[in-house]
XYZ file of C-alpha atoms in Angstrom:
776
model
C 57.455 -27.915 35.906
C 54.127 -29.011 34.497
C 52.685 -25.523 34.713
C 55.725 -24.083 32.935
C 55.929 -26.592 30.122
C 52.273 -26.333 29.192
C 52.886 -22.882 27.780
C 55.944 -23.875 25.698
C 55.206 -23.941 21.939
C 57.121 -27.184 21.394
C 56.534 -28.747 24.796
C 57.730 -32.186 23.732
C 61.144 -31.012 22.549
C 61.646 -28.652 25.488
C 60.629 -31.236 28.045
C 62.869 -33.891 26.519
C 65.873 -31.620 26.920
C 64.942 -30.678 30.473
C 64.275 -34.304 31.392
C 67.665 -35.384 30.014
C 69.484 -32.658 31.956
C 67.695 -33.427 35.217
C 68.152 -37.160 34.813
C 71.874 -36.676 34.237
C 72.087 -34.432 37.297
C 70.231 -37.029 39.351
C 72.647 -39.800 38.327
C 75.682 -37.635 39.062
C 74.354 -36.482 42.417
C 73.438 -40.005 43.455
C 76.913 -41.269 42.558
C 78.482 -38.395 44.475
C 76.390 -39.105 47.549
C 77.211 -42.802 47.401
C 80.912 -42.160 47.036
C 81.006 -40.024 50.178
C 78.919 -42.368 52.270
C 75.232 -42.305 53.106
C 75.651 -41.525 56.791
C 76.590 -37.874 56.475
C 73.891 -35.200 56.428
C 75.326 -33.688 53.262
C 75.126 -37.014 51.464
C 71.529 -37.535 52.503
C 70.634 -34.030 51.354
C 72.328 -34.585 47.992
C 70.544 -37.914 47.583
C 67.206 -36.276 48.367
C 67.853 -33.545 45.807
C 68.808 -36.208 43.293
C 65.563 -38.036 43.915
C 63.580 -34.830 43.497
C 65.405 -34.002 40.278
C 64.774 -37.459 38.887
C 61.100 -37.355 39.840
C 60.745 -33.913 38.256
C 62.347 -35.199 35.075
C 59.938 -38.105 34.850
C 56.898 -35.928 35.524
C 58.134 -33.339 33.032
C 58.460 -36.016 30.394
C 54.891 -37.061 31.181
C 53.725 -33.506 30.507
C 55.597 -33.414 27.210
C 54.021 -36.657 26.052
C 50.535 -35.940 27.350
C 49.969 -32.306 26.368
C 49.701 -32.842 22.582
C 47.278 -35.711 23.210
C 45.137 -33.605 25.545
C 44.970 -30.576 23.271
C 45.046 -31.519 19.574
C 45.566 -28.570 17.254
C 42.270 -29.266 15.493
C 40.309 -28.973 18.757
C 42.214 -25.836 19.759
C 41.202 -24.268 16.441
C 37.590 -25.388 16.802
C 37.439 -23.899 20.318
C 38.882 -20.600 19.157
C 36.407 -20.330 16.270
C 33.392 -21.636 18.295
C 32.821 -24.229 15.572
C 29.963 -26.673 16.122
C 30.961 -30.328 15.986
C 29.560 -33.824 16.323
C 31.313 -35.656 19.139
C 31.464 -38.976 20.905
C 32.011 -38.900 24.666
C 32.562 -41.523 27.340
C 31.218 -40.626 30.795
C 34.033 -40.854 33.362
C 32.388 -39.694 36.575
C 29.160 -39.003 38.410
C 26.520 -37.116 36.430
C 25.120 -34.195 38.434
C 22.586 -31.442 37.838
C 24.051 -28.346 36.183
C 22.022 -25.999 38.334
C 23.281 -22.766 36.841
C 22.959 -23.933 33.249
C 19.940 -22.943 31.166
C 17.018 -25.303 30.900
C 16.241 -26.620 27.467
C 14.484 -29.851 26.645
C 14.665 -32.068 29.708
C 16.997 -31.088 32.511
C 20.604 -29.974 32.318
C 23.468 -32.096 33.630
C 27.246 -31.944 33.848
C 29.827 -34.702 34.048
C 33.537 -35.391 33.491
C 34.186 -37.358 30.333
C 36.656 -38.344 27.656
C 36.149 -37.058 24.122
C 37.045 -39.951 21.832
C 35.866 -38.608 18.443
C 34.943 -35.208 17.047
C 34.020 -34.071 13.538
C 33.684 -30.314 13.104
C 31.715 -28.512 10.436
C 34.950 -27.384 8.755
C 36.422 -30.893 8.843
C 39.254 -29.794 11.093
C 38.824 -32.234 13.980
C 39.683 -35.899 14.112
C 36.904 -38.445 13.462
C 38.420 -40.819 16.004
C 41.476 -41.797 18.000
C 41.129 -38.982 20.543
C 41.443 -39.219 24.297
C 40.755 -35.706 25.530
C 39.513 -35.016 29.096
C 36.511 -32.672 29.139
C 33.734 -31.474 31.395
C 30.473 -31.789 29.461
C 27.179 -29.953 29.858
C 23.963 -31.038 28.165
C 20.271 -31.831 28.459
C 18.754 -35.249 29.085
C 15.117 -36.063 28.459
C 14.915 -39.215 30.564
C 17.330 -41.094 32.786
C 20.741 -39.476 33.054
C 23.694 -41.334 31.492
C 25.809 -43.440 33.837
C 29.536 -43.898 34.266
C 31.009 -45.740 31.302
C 28.206 -44.814 28.885
C 29.085 -43.606 25.394
C 27.274 -40.478 24.200
C 26.900 -38.838 20.811
C 25.727 -35.260 20.363
C 26.631 -31.959 18.768
C 27.901 -28.807 20.420
C 30.814 -26.435 20.915
C 33.946 -26.586 23.025
C 35.798 -24.037 25.090
C 39.438 -24.193 26.206
C 40.094 -24.327 29.936
C 42.974 -22.639 31.712
C 46.400 -24.302 31.258
C 47.037 -26.963 33.878
C 43.383 -27.772 34.602
C 42.563 -31.476 34.884
C 40.127 -31.107 31.958
C 41.454 -29.698 28.700
C 38.090 -28.408 27.382
C 34.525 -27.636 28.374
C 31.916 -29.113 26.021
C 28.446 -27.558 25.705
C 25.906 -29.769 23.935
C 23.430 -28.069 21.616
C 20.968 -30.953 21.593
C 19.855 -33.754 23.911
C 22.536 -36.213 24.970
C 22.078 -39.498 23.105
C 23.408 -42.649 24.769
C 24.637 -45.023 22.047
C 26.412 -47.626 24.206
C 25.907 -48.802 27.772
C 28.872 -49.276 30.115
C 31.073 -52.351 29.609
C 30.489 -55.297 31.930
C 33.378 -54.386 34.220
C 31.663 -51.068 34.966
C 28.023 -52.091 34.564
C 27.888 -54.185 37.733
C 29.144 -51.227 39.766
C 26.480 -48.932 38.333
C 23.747 -51.367 39.373
C 25.078 -51.378 42.925
C 25.368 -47.573 43.024
C 21.869 -47.028 41.695
C 20.545 -49.638 44.120
C 22.079 -47.800 47.072
C 20.628 -44.543 45.773
C 17.158 -46.069 45.567
C 17.427 -47.339 49.134
C 18.892 -44.053 50.452
C 16.162 -42.029 48.742
C 13.645 -43.762 50.992
C 15.527 -42.689 54.123
C 14.474 -39.398 55.712
C 16.293 -36.101 55.939
C 19.975 -35.342 55.626
C 21.010 -38.824 56.704
C 19.541 -40.367 53.565
C 21.082 -37.666 51.354
C 24.509 -38.093 52.925
C 24.698 -41.891 53.131
C 25.805 -42.587 49.500
C 28.545 -40.000 49.908
C 29.867 -41.599 53.084
C 29.661 -45.127 51.659
C 30.803 -44.754 48.050
C 31.677 -41.072 47.624
C 28.588 -40.194 45.564
C 27.400 -36.765 46.729
C 24.866 -36.159 43.950
C 21.994 -36.283 46.476
C 23.575 -33.848 48.930
C 21.759 -30.506 48.905
C 23.662 -27.261 48.395
C 22.843 -26.182 51.939
C 24.168 -29.406 53.487
C 27.223 -29.323 51.233
C 28.008 -25.790 52.439
C 27.576 -26.853 56.058
C 29.929 -29.824 55.540
C 32.575 -27.544 54.031
C 32.279 -24.815 56.651
C 32.564 -27.365 59.465
C 35.607 -29.050 57.824
C 33.734 -32.343 57.363
C 33.555 -32.503 53.582
C 36.498 -34.927 53.527
C 34.195 -37.610 54.965
C 32.390 -37.847 51.612
C 35.664 -37.948 49.640
C 36.512 -41.652 49.590
C 40.225 -42.071 50.271
C 42.683 -43.780 52.571
C 40.386 -44.583 55.469
C 37.811 -46.268 53.228
C 40.440 -48.256 51.327
C 42.048 -49.307 54.621
C 38.699 -50.564 55.904
C 38.145 -52.666 52.763
C 41.672 -54.114 52.751
C 41.612 -54.826 56.495
C 38.243 -56.607 56.351
C 39.277 -58.827 53.439
C 42.656 -59.581 55.022
C 41.012 -60.508 58.328
C 38.543 -62.826 56.614
C 41.292 -64.474 54.569
C 43.444 -64.774 57.674
C 40.603 -66.392 59.608
C 40.424 -69.018 56.815
C 44.179 -69.710 57.239
C 44.952 -68.499 53.712
C 48.662 -68.135 52.910
C 50.188 -64.689 52.789
C 50.218 -64.418 48.991
C 46.556 -65.407 48.762
C 45.575 -62.855 51.387
C 47.345 -60.167 49.381
C 45.696 -61.270 46.128
C 42.247 -61.212 47.767
C 42.951 -57.768 49.218
C 44.105 -56.436 45.826
C 41.049 -57.841 44.037
C 38.739 -56.329 46.657
C 40.609 -53.028 46.440
C 40.271 -52.963 42.646
C 36.564 -53.690 42.863
C 36.142 -50.980 45.471
C 37.886 -48.429 43.225
C 35.542 -49.314 40.349
C 32.528 -49.062 42.651
C 33.389 -45.654 44.101
C 34.899 -44.441 40.764
C 38.613 -43.592 40.455
C 38.534 -40.114 41.918
C 42.029 -38.649 42.493
C 41.929 -39.198 46.266
C 40.778 -42.793 45.718
C 43.564 -43.444 43.217
C 46.156 -42.065 45.654
C 44.899 -44.286 48.461
C 44.610 -47.372 46.244
C 48.122 -47.031 44.805
C 49.571 -46.463 48.260
C 47.713 -49.491 49.652
C 48.882 -51.637 46.712
C 52.506 -50.701 47.349
C 52.159 -51.658 51.008
C 50.549 -54.990 50.040
C 53.308 -55.820 47.539
C 55.913 -55.059 50.198
C 54.015 -57.275 52.633
C 53.973 -60.284 50.292
C 57.722 -59.941 49.757
C 58.299 -59.963 53.490
C 59.405 -56.349 53.686
C 58.123 -53.509 55.814
C 57.605 -50.219 53.990
C 57.296 -46.935 55.826
C 54.221 -44.784 55.410
C 56.140 -41.770 54.098
C 57.997 -43.909 51.549
C 54.725 -45.450 50.338
C 53.073 -42.034 50.092
C 55.996 -40.512 48.170
C 56.205 -43.456 45.770
C 52.441 -43.374 45.165
C 52.457 -39.627 44.418
C 55.399 -39.942 41.995
C 53.824 -42.908 40.177
C 50.453 -41.172 39.815
C 51.905 -37.866 38.629
C 54.075 -39.679 36.130
C 50.951 -41.154 34.541
C 48.801 -38.025 34.911
C 50.829 -34.908 35.810
C 47.694 -32.722 35.707
C 46.525 -34.247 38.973
C 49.085 -31.960 40.612
C 46.479 -29.218 40.099
C 43.587 -31.303 41.450
C 42.585 -30.018 44.877
C 41.210 -33.382 46.019
C 44.448 -35.172 45.181
C 46.648 -32.553 46.853
C 44.539 -32.422 50.017
C 44.423 -36.224 50.199
C 48.217 -36.446 50.008
C 48.726 -33.639 52.529
C 46.224 -35.094 55.000
C 47.981 -38.463 54.840
C 51.343 -36.753 55.330
C 49.968 -34.913 58.361
C 48.649 -38.105 59.917
C 51.975 -39.889 59.406
C 54.273 -37.097 60.557
C 52.381 -34.754 62.865
C 49.783 -36.895 64.634
C 52.198 -38.922 66.858
C 54.036 -35.928 68.412
C 50.797 -33.976 68.797
C 49.154 -36.932 70.552
C 52.148 -37.303 72.846
C 52.019 -33.614 73.728
C 48.282 -33.609 74.408
C 48.533 -36.807 76.465
C 50.237 -34.780 79.206
C 46.942 -33.001 79.931
C 44.267 -35.529 78.918
C 43.706 -39.273 78.594
C 45.677 -40.817 75.713
C 42.531 -41.929 73.861
C 41.151 -38.395 73.910
C 44.558 -36.983 72.968
C 44.659 -39.229 69.910
C 41.095 -38.241 68.978
C 42.160 -34.587 69.000
C 45.563 -35.108 67.374
C 44.322 -37.007 64.314
C 41.939 -34.348 62.904
C 44.265 -31.569 64.082
C 47.233 -33.071 62.223
C 45.233 -33.503 59.031
C 43.800 -29.980 59.329
C 47.120 -28.192 59.844
C 48.756 -30.125 56.998
C 45.977 -29.134 54.597
C 45.445 -25.582 55.835
C 47.992 -23.881 53.531
C 46.039 -25.185 50.523
C 42.610 -24.667 52.081
C 43.211 -20.923 52.340
C 43.356 -20.840 48.541
C 39.802 -22.186 48.429
C 38.430 -20.232 51.375
C 40.640 -17.625 53.093
C 39.416 -18.427 56.594
C 40.576 -20.375 59.642
C 37.988 -23.037 60.650
C 38.140 -22.778 64.433
C 35.279 -25.214 64.895
C 36.633 -27.808 62.452
C 38.572 -29.801 65.051
C 35.566 -30.061 67.372
C 33.333 -31.056 64.458
C 35.742 -33.793 63.425
C 36.000 -35.101 66.975
C 32.223 -35.434 67.112
C 31.765 -36.824 63.615
C 34.809 -39.040 63.065
C 33.659 -41.925 65.342
C 30.441 -42.195 63.329
C 32.133 -42.124 59.908
C 33.499 -45.723 59.878
C 30.104 -47.080 60.971
C 28.300 -45.214 58.201
C 30.919 -46.288 55.654
C 30.962 -49.996 56.559
C 27.203 -50.331 56.943
C 26.491 -48.283 53.829
C 28.948 -50.325 51.797
C 27.474 -53.567 53.152
C 23.995 -52.416 52.167
C 25.250 -51.553 48.693
C 26.853 -55.000 48.201
C 23.897 -57.101 49.339
C 21.219 -55.187 47.411
C 21.205 -57.571 44.403
C 20.772 -60.744 46.514
C 19.021 -59.595 49.714
C 17.168 -56.340 49.038
C 15.192 -56.565 52.282
C 18.338 -57.034 54.350
C 19.974 -54.188 52.432
C 17.185 -51.847 53.460
C 17.573 -52.862 57.102
C 21.339 -52.327 57.001
C 20.811 -48.939 55.319
C 18.561 -47.890 58.190
C 21.360 -48.785 60.614
C 23.810 -46.758 58.513
C 21.356 -43.862 58.462
C 21.854 -43.268 62.207
C 25.574 -42.293 62.044
C 25.001 -40.501 58.708
C 22.250 -38.369 60.231
C 24.484 -37.666 63.229
C 27.298 -36.410 60.965
C 24.892 -34.184 59.046
C 23.504 -32.733 62.257
C 27.010 -32.037 63.562
C 27.807 -30.205 60.309
C 24.685 -28.047 60.463
C 25.101 -27.276 64.163
C 28.761 -26.322 63.899
C 28.115 -24.286 60.758
C 25.526 -22.271 62.660
C 27.875 -21.381 65.528
C 29.095 -17.780 65.725
C 32.803 -17.183 65.101
C 33.230 -20.707 63.737
C 35.574 -19.274 61.089
C 37.943 -16.341 61.188
C 39.149 -14.408 58.130
C 42.664 -15.023 56.848
C 44.930 -13.825 54.063
C 44.107 -15.337 50.665
C 46.175 -16.061 47.574
C 49.848 -16.980 47.417
C 50.699 -14.761 50.399
C 48.165 -16.628 52.518
C 49.660 -19.979 51.501
C 53.206 -18.920 52.359
C 52.286 -17.316 55.680
C 50.077 -20.219 56.705
C 52.754 -22.769 55.813
C 55.366 -20.779 57.767
C 53.162 -20.476 60.863
C 52.122 -24.127 60.761
C 55.696 -25.296 60.189
C 57.051 -23.179 63.026
C 54.355 -24.336 65.445
C 54.863 -28.006 64.612
C 58.641 -27.654 64.830
C 58.234 -26.223 68.316
C 56.012 -29.157 69.303
C 58.430 -31.779 67.951
C 61.555 -29.963 69.169
C 60.058 -29.418 72.596
C 59.169 -33.095 72.893
C 62.732 -34.092 71.972
C 64.206 -31.533 74.381
C 62.120 -32.646 77.329
C 59.581 -29.847 77.085
C 62.055 -26.971 76.607
C 61.236 -24.918 73.529
C 63.368 -22.220 71.869
C 62.356 -18.869 73.337
C 62.890 -16.980 70.070
C 60.570 -19.224 68.059
C 57.941 -19.111 70.785
C 58.166 -15.319 70.875
C 57.708 -15.174 67.089
C 54.525 -17.238 67.322
C 53.182 -15.054 70.122
C 53.914 -11.917 68.100
C 52.132 -13.401 65.072
C 49.121 -14.329 67.205
C 49.020 -10.846 68.713
C 49.339 -9.164 65.338
C 46.581 -11.349 63.924
C 44.245 -10.592 66.831
C 44.925 -6.892 66.455
C 44.337 -7.043 62.710
C 40.981 -8.753 63.235
C 39.834 -5.961 65.506
C 41.309 -3.315 63.229
C 39.803 -4.857 60.113
C 36.349 -4.990 61.665
C 36.558 -1.337 62.644
C 38.051 -0.408 59.263
C 35.291 -2.184 57.362
C 32.644 -0.340 59.353
C 34.395 3.000 58.837
C 35.179 2.617 55.125
C 31.979 0.896 53.979
C 29.942 3.564 52.173
C 26.675 4.118 54.016
C 25.061 5.673 50.965
C 25.626 2.692 48.695
C 23.296 2.297 45.747
C 24.184 -1.246 44.606
C 25.306 -4.232 46.655
C 26.347 -7.516 45.029
C 26.035 -10.154 47.737
C 28.690 -12.857 47.917
C 26.376 -15.872 47.656
C 28.481 -18.216 45.509
C 27.524 -19.240 41.978
C 24.353 -17.264 41.533
C 22.841 -13.770 41.472
C 21.637 -11.594 44.350
C 22.100 -7.833 43.871
C 20.488 -5.134 46.004
C 19.492 -1.640 44.846
C 19.011 0.983 47.575
C 17.654 4.486 47.753
C 17.328 5.743 51.309
C 15.249 3.209 53.208
C 13.855 1.618 50.031
C 15.346 -1.588 48.700
C 15.039 -3.715 45.582
C 16.579 -7.168 45.249
C 17.280 -8.764 41.874
C 17.379 -12.568 42.338
C 18.085 -14.420 45.578
C 20.959 -16.822 44.828
C 21.049 -20.594 45.356
C 20.858 -20.787 49.177
C 18.915 -18.839 51.833
C 21.746 -18.785 54.387
C 24.344 -16.603 52.566
C 21.608 -14.270 51.341
C 20.233 -13.869 54.861
C 23.768 -13.146 56.083
C 24.209 -10.469 53.393
C 20.898 -8.798 54.226
C 21.728 -8.794 57.943
C 25.205 -7.442 57.251
C 23.729 -4.520 55.326
C 20.853 -3.971 57.730
C 18.166 -4.674 55.115
C 14.953 -5.785 56.792
C 12.356 -5.161 54.093
C 12.364 -5.708 50.330
C 10.126 -3.210 48.566
C 10.680 -4.761 45.137
C 11.871 -8.285 44.395
C 12.757 -9.297 40.825
C 13.207 -13.008 40.092
C 14.586 -12.999 36.574
C 13.945 -16.710 35.913
C 13.674 -20.011 37.773
C 17.130 -21.582 37.679
C 18.161 -22.642 41.174
C 21.104 -20.244 41.332
C 18.621 -17.359 40.982
C 15.669 -18.537 43.114
C 17.072 -21.135 45.560
C 17.457 -18.588 48.383
C 13.872 -17.335 48.266
C 13.107 -18.594 51.787
C 15.375 -15.848 53.142
C 12.942 -13.155 51.935
C 9.531 -14.820 52.221
C 7.391 -12.575 54.418
C 9.667 -9.566 53.831
C 8.630 -8.627 50.274
C 6.036 -6.022 49.261
C 6.009 -6.538 45.482
C 7.589 -9.334 43.427
C 8.114 -9.382 39.675
C 8.729 -12.896 38.391
C 9.461 -14.563 35.083
C 7.242 -17.040 33.295
C 7.442 -20.483 34.977
C 8.873 -23.119 32.687
C 7.927 -26.141 34.820
C 5.192 -27.023 37.246
C 7.647 -26.879 40.156
C 8.422 -23.230 39.339
C 4.905 -22.138 40.300
C 5.600 -22.959 43.948
C 7.898 -19.957 44.309
C 5.337 -17.251 43.386
C 2.801 -19.089 45.546
C 5.218 -19.038 48.484
C 5.843 -15.308 48.047
C 2.109 -14.624 47.817
C 1.517 -16.602 51.001
C 4.139 -14.378 52.656
C 2.154 -11.250 51.782
C 3.829 -10.164 48.548
C 1.958 -8.879 45.521
C 3.272 -11.057 42.714
C 3.080 -10.082 39.027
C 4.685 -11.513 35.923
C 7.340 -9.257 34.444
C 6.904 -8.072 30.841
C 8.346 -5.155 28.925
C 6.691 -1.830 29.720
C 6.153 -2.314 33.449
C 7.564 0.537 35.525
C 7.534 2.081 38.960
C 9.547 3.970 41.559
C 11.885 2.935 44.335
C 12.326 6.018 46.482
C 13.751 8.545 44.025
C 14.788 5.880 41.527
C 12.765 4.922 38.462
C 12.684 1.273 37.456
C 11.460 -0.239 34.215
C 11.170 -3.761 32.800
C 12.437 -3.847 29.205
C 12.373 -7.607 28.503
C 10.743 -9.992 27.713
C 8.059 -8.671 25.436
C 4.595 -9.963 26.153
C 4.143 -11.218 22.613
C 7.453 -13.169 22.534
C 5.883 -16.411 23.727
C 8.798 -18.536 22.587
C 11.345 -16.540 24.642
C 9.596 -15.973 27.950
C 10.902 -18.794 30.135
C 14.378 -19.938 31.074
C 17.497 -17.907 30.427
C 16.193 -16.290 27.242
C 13.171 -14.993 29.114
C 15.153 -13.441 31.980
C 13.273 -10.415 33.280
C 15.561 -7.487 32.419
C 15.110 -4.368 34.522
C 16.723 -0.918 34.519
C 17.079 1.620 37.344
C 17.832 5.321 36.954
C 18.190 8.181 39.394
C 20.742 10.057 41.530
C 22.762 10.517 38.338
C 23.304 6.776 37.872
C 21.739 4.379 35.379
C 21.916 0.593 35.590
C 20.689 -2.540 33.840
C 20.328 -6.120 35.103
C 20.649 -8.741 32.355
C 19.792 -11.919 34.271
C 21.051 -14.921 32.288
C 20.322 -13.631 28.787
C 22.428 -15.302 26.090
C 23.798 -13.662 22.956
C 20.707 -14.303 20.814
C 18.293 -13.044 23.455
C 20.562 -10.076 24.200
C 20.432 -9.092 20.534
C 16.657 -9.586 20.479
C 16.258 -7.454 23.597
C 18.559 -4.797 22.149
C 16.514 -4.634 18.938
C 13.194 -4.463 20.799
C 14.049 -2.215 23.761
C 16.923 -0.143 22.318
C 18.634 0.296 25.710
C 20.596 3.504 26.262
C 24.082 3.767 27.825
C 24.324 2.977 31.535
C 26.818 3.362 34.346
C 26.435 -0.119 35.900
C 25.607 -3.392 34.182
C 24.907 -6.642 35.989
C 26.742 -8.922 33.568
C 24.636 -11.695 32.052
C 24.936 -15.359 33.093
C 27.834 -14.931 35.535
C 30.203 -13.996 32.723
C 29.647 -16.934 30.361
C 30.966 -16.825 26.795
C 27.433 -16.522 25.375
C 27.475 -12.708 25.152
C 26.754 -10.019 22.567
C 29.675 -7.623 22.304
C 27.457 -5.202 20.421
C 25.155 -4.914 23.450
C 28.030 -4.092 25.805
C 29.350 -1.555 23.281
C 25.948 0.099 23.246
C 25.682 0.106 27.066
C 29.218 1.537 27.540
C 28.986 0.857 31.279
C 31.670 2.056 33.664
C 31.251 -0.910 35.997
C 30.287 -4.503 35.255
C 29.094 -6.556 38.250
C 29.852 -10.273 37.847
C 28.117 -12.399 40.457
C 30.032 -15.672 40.339
C 31.207 -18.471 42.627
C 34.794 -19.436 43.397
C 36.017 -22.438 41.344
C 32.529 -22.775 39.887
C 33.483 -25.423 37.309
C 31.841 -23.577 34.415
C 34.826 -21.379 33.606
C 32.887 -18.238 34.648
C 33.738 -15.519 34.019
C 35.191 -16.484 30.655
C 38.121 -14.855 28.915
C 35.750 -13.845 26.113
C 33.483 -11.871 28.438
C 36.384 -10.246 30.287
C 37.822 -9.241 26.908
C 34.502 -7.682 25.900
C 34.399 -5.641 29.099
C 37.992 -4.517 28.610
C 37.353 -3.433 25.019
C 34.232 -1.485 25.992
C 35.926 0.295 28.889
C 33.936 -1.500 31.591
C 35.679 -2.286 34.891
C 34.917 -5.874 35.975
C 34.009 -6.342 39.646
C 33.731 -10.011 40.677
C 32.273 -11.528 43.825
C 34.510 -14.616 43.561
C 37.624 -12.480 43.967
C 36.279 -9.531 45.958
C 33.429 -10.896 48.058
C 30.582 -8.487 48.710
C 30.757 -5.413 46.462
C 29.158 -2.025 47.178
C 28.831 0.848 44.702
C 27.935 4.373 45.796
C 27.638 7.594 43.789
C 30.151 10.201 44.925
C 29.560 13.987 44.988
C 32.277 14.523 42.372
C 30.413 12.420 39.811
C 32.447 9.274 40.400
C 31.289 5.842 41.483
C 32.929 4.781 44.720
C 33.342 1.005 44.972
C 34.023 -0.993 48.109
C 34.631 -4.702 48.495
C 35.439 -7.123 51.282
C 38.727 -8.246 49.756
C 40.098 -5.194 47.952
C 40.696 -1.542 48.807
C 38.285 1.149 47.665
C 38.665 2.137 44.031
C 37.069 5.276 42.588
C 35.673 4.775 39.085
C 35.236 8.121 37.267
C 31.830 8.665 35.723
C 31.386 11.664 33.507
C 28.147 10.378 32.074
C 27.794 6.921 30.654
C 29.164 7.830 27.280
């Protein structure tokens, strides 16, 4: 309902009517069920439908009330007109590096926040009284702002997609200015968090990087490579503080209070106070809120002398939370947290009982717990990554025993830092051991062959996965109830599905090899949020940028059989363009690089030189040949000293030959695109590597002049920046340029065809010929 009502012009009026109708239906259905008796199946079904209708009505009313507050008309107008405004923001979550954002003064950061005041240049926005959730991007010159800080700055806003947890993206034009520190209730938690970070920073390797995430859910120190390994090995949930962490806190406090012979009500009060403090410490992430509300309901039932079932507590917690904030229904962390808990409550016991027939009960439980959580979450996980993590269960079995130790010891270290810093360091070293073990498990499992198998993505993948999982679990539960006898028809269906899937894997592999064009000219590697595009002519290869991580780039090069890079172009030094350089060190003949903007940037050319590459700085006028292709650098100009580093100084290169012309725009913004267009006067092309992953900072005039047939957008799935933006996609549509995106299509290959067309191939979509009758 939330997703539907967001698009209604008068959402409040529409939702009020719908809520009234559903509430009336719920009352009538409940009365009907009660009048017929609760013991019949029909009555229970009617009562359940009544409960669902009532819950939907309440959540729908929450959408109606909340939507106008989230998206004031004045802000909608300012976003549509790209009006600059002075704003006041409160930081709501962890501040992290915005690695794919341009570098200005200081370093760029991103954080979730609440916009509380905004004054636009046309006077259209409210000077105060706002409470609008945003994701903010800006530069800081010193220490980054902390949770609870109030910030003033100027910038522009951009509307997010309907239903997102944040209503707008805010891009600061100047340095973020902290005007108020966090209130006392939040300040103490920040001191503890920063203290744990300081201690963990002194611990070696991945264990030190991972420890704050395991203890308090702060993953800001986790490297991109380790984060990818955690996700691929199905261990990323260990750094998402949720039910297990809250249960540990509540259980420890309750045990201590019980040991002191405290009465029941006092034990519950102590547990609630500790739980509230823990939520403030780890920040109220959606999964934390779900766990805390569920734990509070159980504690209230306990003090009243009642026993509440796990499913009832979970359902009540979800309804309460979505009533207050219906947009959490779209939050992946919240949904996965609820599904994992549901799986543990419903599926783990029968799975453990089934496995106990062939293995010791302790081992059966160790397998059943991660398996239950995995199968419950899998229908949603395929939306994020259409694969089946075969190694995830084994990884969880190896890592799960170490997780509570790392959590408890890390939390203990965090709490004693203010009073016993020496003891805190010693405890952190103890916590480092299980943290390092978990990290090593993640990296090892991620490196195993066939750890993940491809699966169907999108809505079809969700439905098919849910059907297969539901059928398999029904067979397990039904077979247990029937003494091991399982319906033959259902078993046959599962076997047929497994056989069809195995056959499709083999067929898909053969099909990919047969349909992939061997004479491709361009290859956009699927490396996440970043750029890495290959240009090929015969056995000669150029590579423009290397993405954020060596591992996916190395996989792409191996997949395409590329062993040597004749020409490497590093457009500029943002991490999402140079982070994967280790994958090509020692394999490059010539490298063209941008002007370093920081001292740390100089290490990359030095590393390439040490690997045997001839490194030169790219300026307009440089040219050469790649097989039968001509390449030329058209930007930046040597004399443009103020525009030669960062995004605006992105080395822009063109290739021409074999009847195809192309241009690679790096991360040029609108102003630098216009400057490049005025200086270099680029001619029409067939292929354009779209600038800055499809951000809104684009010059439509440039794309009109280029008149490309194909626009390559190298962008990561759910990247958080809104890339590619509706503005850029509209520009491409108006200029007749077909948008090819790595987030939706995976690796993309483009090959010139004999009939003058461009033949495109991608991992996740059928071949599509794009006619090229000259780039005009």
